[in-house]
Short mmCIF file of C-alpha atoms and ligand atoms in Angstrom, two decimals:
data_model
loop_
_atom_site.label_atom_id
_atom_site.label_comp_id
_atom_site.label_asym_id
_atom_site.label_seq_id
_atom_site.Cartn_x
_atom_site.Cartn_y
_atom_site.Cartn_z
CA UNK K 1 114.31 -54.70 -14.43
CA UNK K 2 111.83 -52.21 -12.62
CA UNK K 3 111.12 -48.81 -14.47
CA UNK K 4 109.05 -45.69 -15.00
CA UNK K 5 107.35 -45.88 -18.01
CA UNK K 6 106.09 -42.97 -20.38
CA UNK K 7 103.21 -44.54 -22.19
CA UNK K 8 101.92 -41.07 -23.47
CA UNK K 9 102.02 -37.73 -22.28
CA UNK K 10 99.74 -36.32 -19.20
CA UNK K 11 99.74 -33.79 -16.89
CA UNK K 12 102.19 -34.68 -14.24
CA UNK K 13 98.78 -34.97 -11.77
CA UNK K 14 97.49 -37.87 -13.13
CA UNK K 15 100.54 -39.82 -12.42
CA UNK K 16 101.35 -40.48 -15.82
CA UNK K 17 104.52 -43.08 -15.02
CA UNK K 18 103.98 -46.69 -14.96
CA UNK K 19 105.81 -48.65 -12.64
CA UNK K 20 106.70 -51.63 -14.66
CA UNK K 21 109.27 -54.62 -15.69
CA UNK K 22 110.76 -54.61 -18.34
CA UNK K 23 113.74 -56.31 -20.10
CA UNK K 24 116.94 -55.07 -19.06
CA UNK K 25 118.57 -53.39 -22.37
CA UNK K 26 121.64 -54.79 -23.86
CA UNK K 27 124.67 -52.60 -24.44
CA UNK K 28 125.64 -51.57 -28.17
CA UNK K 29 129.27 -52.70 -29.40
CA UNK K 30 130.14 -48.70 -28.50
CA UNK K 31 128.23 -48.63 -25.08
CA UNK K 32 128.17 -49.58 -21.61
CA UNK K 33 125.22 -50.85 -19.68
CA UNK K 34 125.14 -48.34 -16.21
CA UNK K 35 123.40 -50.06 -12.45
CA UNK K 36 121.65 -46.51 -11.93
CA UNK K 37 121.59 -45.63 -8.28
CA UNK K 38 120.41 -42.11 -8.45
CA UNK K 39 118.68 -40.14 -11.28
CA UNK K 40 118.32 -36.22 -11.24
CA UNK K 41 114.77 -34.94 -11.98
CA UNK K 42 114.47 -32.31 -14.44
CA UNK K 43 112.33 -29.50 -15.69
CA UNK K 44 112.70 -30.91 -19.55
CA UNK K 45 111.54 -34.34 -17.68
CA UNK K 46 108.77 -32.37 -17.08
CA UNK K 47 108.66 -31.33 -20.66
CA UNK K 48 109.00 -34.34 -22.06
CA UNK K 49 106.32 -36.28 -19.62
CA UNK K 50 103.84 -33.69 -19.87
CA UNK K 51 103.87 -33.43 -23.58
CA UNK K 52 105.43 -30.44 -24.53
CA UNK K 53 108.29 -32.15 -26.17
CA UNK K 54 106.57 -33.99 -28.43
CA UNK K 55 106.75 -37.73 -28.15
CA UNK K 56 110.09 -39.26 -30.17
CA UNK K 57 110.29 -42.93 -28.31
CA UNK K 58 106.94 -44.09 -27.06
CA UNK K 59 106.55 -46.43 -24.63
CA UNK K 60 109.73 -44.47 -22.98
CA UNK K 61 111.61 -43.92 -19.60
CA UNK K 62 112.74 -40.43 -19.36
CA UNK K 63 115.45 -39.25 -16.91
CA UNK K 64 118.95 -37.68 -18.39
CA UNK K 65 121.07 -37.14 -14.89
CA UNK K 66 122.04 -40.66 -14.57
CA UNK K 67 124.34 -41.95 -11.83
CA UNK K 68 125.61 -45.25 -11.55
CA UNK K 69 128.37 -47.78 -12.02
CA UNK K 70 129.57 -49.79 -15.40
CA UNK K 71 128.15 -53.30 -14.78
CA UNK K 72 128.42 -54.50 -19.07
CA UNK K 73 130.58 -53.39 -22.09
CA UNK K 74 129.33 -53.75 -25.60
CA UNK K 75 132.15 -55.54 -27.60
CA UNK K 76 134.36 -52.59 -28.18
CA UNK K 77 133.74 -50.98 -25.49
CA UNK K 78 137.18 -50.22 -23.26
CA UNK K 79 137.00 -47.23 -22.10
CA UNK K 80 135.49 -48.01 -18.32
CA UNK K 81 136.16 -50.63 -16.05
CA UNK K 82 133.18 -52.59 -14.63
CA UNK K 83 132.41 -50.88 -11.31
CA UNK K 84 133.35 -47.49 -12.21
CA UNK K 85 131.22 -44.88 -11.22
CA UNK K 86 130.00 -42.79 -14.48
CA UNK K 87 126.82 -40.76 -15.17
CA UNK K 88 124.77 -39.92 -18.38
CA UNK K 89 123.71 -36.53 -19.39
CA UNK K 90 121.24 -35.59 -22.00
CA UNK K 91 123.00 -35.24 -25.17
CA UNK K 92 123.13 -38.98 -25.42
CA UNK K 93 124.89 -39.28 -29.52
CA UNK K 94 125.54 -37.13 -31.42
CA UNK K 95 125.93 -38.20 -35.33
CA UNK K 96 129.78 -36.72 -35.66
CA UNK K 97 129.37 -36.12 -39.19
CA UNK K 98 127.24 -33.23 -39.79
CA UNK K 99 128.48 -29.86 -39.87
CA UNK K 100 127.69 -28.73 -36.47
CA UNK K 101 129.92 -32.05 -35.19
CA UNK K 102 132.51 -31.18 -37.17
CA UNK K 103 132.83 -27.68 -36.34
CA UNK K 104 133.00 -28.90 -31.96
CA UNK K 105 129.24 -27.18 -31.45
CA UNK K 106 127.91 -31.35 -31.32
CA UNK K 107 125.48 -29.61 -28.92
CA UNK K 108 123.56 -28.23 -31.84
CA UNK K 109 123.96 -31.83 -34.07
CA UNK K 110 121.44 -32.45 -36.72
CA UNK K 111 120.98 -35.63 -35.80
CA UNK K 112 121.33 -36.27 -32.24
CA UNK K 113 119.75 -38.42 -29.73
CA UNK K 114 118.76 -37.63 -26.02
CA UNK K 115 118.62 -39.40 -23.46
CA UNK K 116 114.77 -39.91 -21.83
CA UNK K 117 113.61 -38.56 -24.78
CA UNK K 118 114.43 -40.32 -27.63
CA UNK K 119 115.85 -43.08 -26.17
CA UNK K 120 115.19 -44.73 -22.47
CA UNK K 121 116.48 -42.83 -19.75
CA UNK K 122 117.62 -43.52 -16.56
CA UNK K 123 114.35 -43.58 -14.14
CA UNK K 124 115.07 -47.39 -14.13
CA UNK K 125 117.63 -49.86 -12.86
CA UNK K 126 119.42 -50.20 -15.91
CA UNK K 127 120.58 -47.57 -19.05
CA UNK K 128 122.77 -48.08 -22.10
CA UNK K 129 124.89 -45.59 -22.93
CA UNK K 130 127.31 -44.94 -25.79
CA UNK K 131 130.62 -45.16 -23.46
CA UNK K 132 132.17 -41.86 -25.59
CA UNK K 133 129.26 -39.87 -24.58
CA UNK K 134 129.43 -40.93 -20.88
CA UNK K 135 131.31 -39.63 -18.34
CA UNK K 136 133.70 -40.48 -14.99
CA UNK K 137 132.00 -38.88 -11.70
CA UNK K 138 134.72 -36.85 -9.76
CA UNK K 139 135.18 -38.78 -6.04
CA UNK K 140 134.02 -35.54 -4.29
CA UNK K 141 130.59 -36.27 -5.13
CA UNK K 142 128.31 -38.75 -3.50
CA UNK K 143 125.69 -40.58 -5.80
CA UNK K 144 122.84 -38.54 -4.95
CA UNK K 145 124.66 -34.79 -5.21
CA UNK K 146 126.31 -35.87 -8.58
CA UNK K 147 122.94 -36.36 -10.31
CA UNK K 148 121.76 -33.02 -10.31
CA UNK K 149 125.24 -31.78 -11.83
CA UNK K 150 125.01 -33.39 -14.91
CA UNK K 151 121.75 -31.51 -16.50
CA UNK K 152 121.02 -28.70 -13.84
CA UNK K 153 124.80 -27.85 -13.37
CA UNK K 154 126.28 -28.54 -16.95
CA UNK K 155 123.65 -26.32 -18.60
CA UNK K 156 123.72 -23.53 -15.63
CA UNK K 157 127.72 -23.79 -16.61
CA UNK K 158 126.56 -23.29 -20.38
CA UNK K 159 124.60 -20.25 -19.60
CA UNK K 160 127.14 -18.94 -17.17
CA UNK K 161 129.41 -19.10 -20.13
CA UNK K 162 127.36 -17.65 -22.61
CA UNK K 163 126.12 -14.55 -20.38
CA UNK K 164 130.23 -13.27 -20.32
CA UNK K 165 130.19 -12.63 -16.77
CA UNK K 166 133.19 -12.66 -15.05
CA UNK K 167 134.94 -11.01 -11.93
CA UNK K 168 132.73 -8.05 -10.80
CA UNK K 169 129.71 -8.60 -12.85
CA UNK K 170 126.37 -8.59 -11.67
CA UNK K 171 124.59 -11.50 -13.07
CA UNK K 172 120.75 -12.22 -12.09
CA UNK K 173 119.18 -15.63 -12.15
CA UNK K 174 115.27 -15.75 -13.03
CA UNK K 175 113.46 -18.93 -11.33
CA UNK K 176 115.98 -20.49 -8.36
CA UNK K 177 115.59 -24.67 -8.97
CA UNK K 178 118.22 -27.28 -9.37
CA UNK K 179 120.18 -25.11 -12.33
CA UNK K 180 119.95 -21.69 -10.53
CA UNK K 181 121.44 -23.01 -7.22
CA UNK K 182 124.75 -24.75 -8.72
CA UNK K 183 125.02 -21.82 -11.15
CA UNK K 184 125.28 -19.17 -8.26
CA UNK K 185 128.00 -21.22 -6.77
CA UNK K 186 129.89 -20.75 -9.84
CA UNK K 187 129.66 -17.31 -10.33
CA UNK K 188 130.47 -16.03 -7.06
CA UNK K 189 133.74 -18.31 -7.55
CA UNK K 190 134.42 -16.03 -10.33
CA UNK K 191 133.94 -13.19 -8.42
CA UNK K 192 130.37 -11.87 -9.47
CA UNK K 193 127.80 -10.97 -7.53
CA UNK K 194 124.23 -12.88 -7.86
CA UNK K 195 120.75 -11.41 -7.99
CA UNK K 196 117.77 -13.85 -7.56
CA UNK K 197 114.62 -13.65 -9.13
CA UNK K 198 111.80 -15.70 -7.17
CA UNK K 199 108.36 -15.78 -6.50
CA UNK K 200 108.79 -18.78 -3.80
CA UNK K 201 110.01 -17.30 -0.59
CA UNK K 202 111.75 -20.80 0.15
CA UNK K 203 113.83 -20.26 -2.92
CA UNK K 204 114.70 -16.58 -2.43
CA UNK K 205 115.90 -18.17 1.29
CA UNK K 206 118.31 -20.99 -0.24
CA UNK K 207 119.47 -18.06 -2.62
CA UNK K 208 120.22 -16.11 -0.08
CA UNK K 209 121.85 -19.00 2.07
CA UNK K 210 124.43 -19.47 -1.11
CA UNK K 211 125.58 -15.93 -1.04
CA UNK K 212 123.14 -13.71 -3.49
CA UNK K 213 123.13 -10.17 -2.66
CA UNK K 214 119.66 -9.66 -3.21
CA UNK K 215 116.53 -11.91 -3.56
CA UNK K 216 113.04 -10.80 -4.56
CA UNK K 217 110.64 -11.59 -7.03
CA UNK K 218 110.12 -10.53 -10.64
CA UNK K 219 108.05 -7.93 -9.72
CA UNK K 220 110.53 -5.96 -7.39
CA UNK K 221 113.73 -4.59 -9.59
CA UNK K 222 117.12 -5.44 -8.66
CA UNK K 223 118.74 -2.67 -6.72
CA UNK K 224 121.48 -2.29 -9.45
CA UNK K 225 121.18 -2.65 -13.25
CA UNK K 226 122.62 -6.03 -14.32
CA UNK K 227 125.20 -7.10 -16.74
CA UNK K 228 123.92 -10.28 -17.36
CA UNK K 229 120.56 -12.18 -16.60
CA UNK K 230 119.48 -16.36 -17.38
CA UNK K 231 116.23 -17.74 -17.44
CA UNK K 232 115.60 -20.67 -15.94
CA UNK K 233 111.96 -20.55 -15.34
CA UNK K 234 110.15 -21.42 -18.44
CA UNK K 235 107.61 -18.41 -18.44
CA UNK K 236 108.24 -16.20 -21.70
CA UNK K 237 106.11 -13.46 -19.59
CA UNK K 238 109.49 -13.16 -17.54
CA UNK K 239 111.50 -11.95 -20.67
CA UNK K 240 110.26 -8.90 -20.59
CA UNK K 241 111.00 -7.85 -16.95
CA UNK K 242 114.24 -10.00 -17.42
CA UNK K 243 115.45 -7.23 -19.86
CA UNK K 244 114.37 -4.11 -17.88
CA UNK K 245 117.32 -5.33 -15.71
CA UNK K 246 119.85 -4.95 -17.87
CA UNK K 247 122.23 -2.12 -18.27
CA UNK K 248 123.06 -0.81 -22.35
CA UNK K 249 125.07 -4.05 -23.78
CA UNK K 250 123.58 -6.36 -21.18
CA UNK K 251 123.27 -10.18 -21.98
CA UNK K 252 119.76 -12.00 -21.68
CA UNK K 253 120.33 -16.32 -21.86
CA UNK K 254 117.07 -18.21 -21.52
CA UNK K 255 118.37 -21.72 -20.20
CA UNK K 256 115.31 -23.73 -20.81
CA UNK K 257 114.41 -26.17 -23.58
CA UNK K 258 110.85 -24.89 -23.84
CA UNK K 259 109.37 -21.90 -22.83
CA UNK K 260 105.68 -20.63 -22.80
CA UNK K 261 105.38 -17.62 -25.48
CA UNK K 262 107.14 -14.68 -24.83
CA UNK K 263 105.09 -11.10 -25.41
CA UNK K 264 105.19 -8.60 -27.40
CA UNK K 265 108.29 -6.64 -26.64
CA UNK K 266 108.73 -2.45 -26.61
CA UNK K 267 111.96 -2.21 -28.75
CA UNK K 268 113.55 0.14 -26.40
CA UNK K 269 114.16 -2.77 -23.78
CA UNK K 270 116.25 -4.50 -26.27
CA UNK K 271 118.21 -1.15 -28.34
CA UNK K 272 121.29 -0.31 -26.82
CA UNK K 273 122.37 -3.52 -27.88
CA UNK K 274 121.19 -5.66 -25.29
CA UNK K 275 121.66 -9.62 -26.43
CA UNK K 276 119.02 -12.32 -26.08
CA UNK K 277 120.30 -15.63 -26.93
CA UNK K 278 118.70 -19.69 -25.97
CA UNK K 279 120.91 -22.23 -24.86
CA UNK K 280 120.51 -25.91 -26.39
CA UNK K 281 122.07 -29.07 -24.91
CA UNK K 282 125.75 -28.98 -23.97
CA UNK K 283 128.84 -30.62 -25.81
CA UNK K 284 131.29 -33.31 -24.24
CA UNK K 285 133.64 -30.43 -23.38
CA UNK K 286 131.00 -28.26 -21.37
CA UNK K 287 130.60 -31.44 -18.82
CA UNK K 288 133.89 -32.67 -18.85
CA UNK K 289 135.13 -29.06 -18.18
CA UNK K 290 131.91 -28.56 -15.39
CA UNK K 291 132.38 -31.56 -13.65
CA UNK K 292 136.76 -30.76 -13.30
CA UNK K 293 135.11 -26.73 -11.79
CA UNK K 294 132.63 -28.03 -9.87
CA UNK K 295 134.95 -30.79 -8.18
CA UNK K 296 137.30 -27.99 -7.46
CA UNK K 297 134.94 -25.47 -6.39
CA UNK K 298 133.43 -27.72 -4.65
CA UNK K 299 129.94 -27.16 -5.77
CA UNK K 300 127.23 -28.51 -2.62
CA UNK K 301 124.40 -29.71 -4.62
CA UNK K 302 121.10 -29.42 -2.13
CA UNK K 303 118.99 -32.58 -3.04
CA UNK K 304 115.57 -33.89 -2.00
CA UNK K 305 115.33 -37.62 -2.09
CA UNK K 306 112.66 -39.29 -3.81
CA UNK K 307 112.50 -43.64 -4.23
CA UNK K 308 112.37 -44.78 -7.99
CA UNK K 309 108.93 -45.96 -8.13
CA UNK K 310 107.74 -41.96 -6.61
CA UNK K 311 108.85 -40.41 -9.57
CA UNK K 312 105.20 -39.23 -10.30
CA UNK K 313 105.46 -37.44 -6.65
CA UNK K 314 108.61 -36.05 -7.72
CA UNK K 315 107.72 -34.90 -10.85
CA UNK K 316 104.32 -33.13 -9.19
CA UNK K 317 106.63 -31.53 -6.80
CA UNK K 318 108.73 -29.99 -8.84
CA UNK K 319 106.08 -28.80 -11.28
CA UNK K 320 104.60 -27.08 -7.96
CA UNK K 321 107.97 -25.23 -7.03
CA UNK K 322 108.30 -27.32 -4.05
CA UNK K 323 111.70 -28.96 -4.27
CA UNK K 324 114.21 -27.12 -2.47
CA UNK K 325 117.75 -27.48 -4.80
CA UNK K 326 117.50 -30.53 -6.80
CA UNK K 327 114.74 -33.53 -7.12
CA UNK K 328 117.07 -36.98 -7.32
CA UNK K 329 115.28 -40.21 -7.63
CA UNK K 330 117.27 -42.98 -5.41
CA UNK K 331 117.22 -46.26 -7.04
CA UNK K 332 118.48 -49.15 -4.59
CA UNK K 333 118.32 -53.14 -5.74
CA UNK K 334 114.39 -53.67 -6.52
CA UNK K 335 114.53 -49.79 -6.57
ZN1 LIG R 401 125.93 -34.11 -35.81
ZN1 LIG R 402 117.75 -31.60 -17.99
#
């Protein structure tokens, strides 16, 4: 099969993916082998292809918001019907024994594995999959707006969650890319109202398209003190102004995987018991649960198309805050 390959890290400018054939991977007795046909492209791709995840699989082909249809069952694997239409997130195992398993927070497992990270990932024609881990696509979604929902959307759903905003609340999002523009469409279903935080005019104007009530950039303050704030840009120079938005008891979620380091902080931007918390991975019942909202909602993903074997171009682009909603790499027979 045709695939992106990771042989080591580099800046996303030197075109760092190899477009090469390799041997289609064979399904586990728990797992199912997946046709991709479109594969989200995310910032933690980014992380993960430009080094700052540190390499776990190497040669390996990242991409975790994988859409495509059943095509092989390992032995035991029942669950799906060949042809079904299923995608794969990031959390690609988790070990089900360890304490964090047992106690339902798998998303914090001490052994897991993720997908384009520690095992191949879905810029390719094929994936395996461990079919418990993998998940039906609702039939309001098309191919190409599904992808982005299963990183961007689950973990915006995550951090939605976590920030305790409901009906009313005034939630801000910091950095408006794939995550930020599904998350907004959840929260105004709820009832809150959305503040973006943008230094690319294009993105303040898609913000402002899906219904925030203000849009400016880091530098400008939000009309209104906020109850809750996420980060999605990876800057830890943004915490700081993040917080001098909240009002006393506000909630601060940083939605990234990596972040640059934050600065030194003046304690009275945290004290009245103002909350900063991360957000890692997602469990089973976070997607399962998104995908049912965002079917019902229904969430409009905005996507810009890229062909499998321009997943360097994609990559760049996104990197250079140039994708408007949601990178998805389109993989067609011979990609
Ligand atoms: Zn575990
Ligand atoms: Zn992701």
């Amino acid at each position: 099969m045709n695939a992106c390959l990771l042989p080591r890290p580099r800046s996303v400018d030197e075109a760092p993916l190899v477009w090469s054939e390799v041997s289609r991977p064979e399904p586990a007795d728990d797992e199912v082998r997946v046709a991709v046909h479109a594969c989200g492209v995310c910032r933690t791709d980014l992380h993960v292809v430009e080094g700052e995840l540190e390499p776990r699989r190497s040669p390996v082909i990242p991409g975790h918001q994988v859409v495509g249809v059943v095509e092989a069952r390992g032995a035991q694997a029942r669950r799906f019907e060949p042809g079904q239409r299923v995608g794969v997130a990031w959390l690609h195992r988790s070990c089900g024994r360890c304490e964090f398993c047992v106690a339902g927070r798998e998303n914090l497992c001490d052994r897991p594995e993720f997908t384009g990270w520690t095992v191949d990932g879905g810029y390719a024609e094929f994936i395996v999959a461990p079919e418990a881990f993998v998940y039906p696509i609702p039939a309001a979604f098309t191919e190409l707006q599904a992808a982005p929902l299963l990183c961007a959307g689950i973990i915006g759903f995550r951090s939605l969650r976590l920030s305790g905003i409901g009906k009313g609340s005034r939630l801000g999002l910091v950095g408006f890319g794939a995550a930020a523009h599904v998350a907004i469409q959840v929260a105004r279903h709820r009832g809150a109202e959305v503040y973006a935080i943008t230094r690319e005019p294009r993105h303040r104007e898609l913000a402002r398209e899906l219904g925030a009530a203000w849009a400016g950039s880091a530098t400008e303050k939000p009309p209104q003190r906020l109850d809750a704030v996420i980060v999605f840009a990876p800057a830890g120079e943004l915490v700081p102004p993040a917080l001098a938005m909240l009002r006393k008891g506000g909630v601060l979620v940083l939605g990234g995987i990596h972040m640059s380091p934050i600065p030194a902080l003046d304690y009275s931007l945290l004290y009245q018991e103002r909350i900063i918390r991360s957000v890692a991975n997602n469990t089973r019942a976070d997607g399962e649960e998104f995908l049912r909202v965002a079917a019902e909602i229904p969430i409009r993903t905005e996507v810009q198309r890229f062909p499998l074997r321009e997943a360097n171009r994609a990559l760049a682009e996104l990197k250079h805050d140039r994708v408007r909603g949601a990178a998805v790499l389109e993989i067609r027979d011979g990609a």
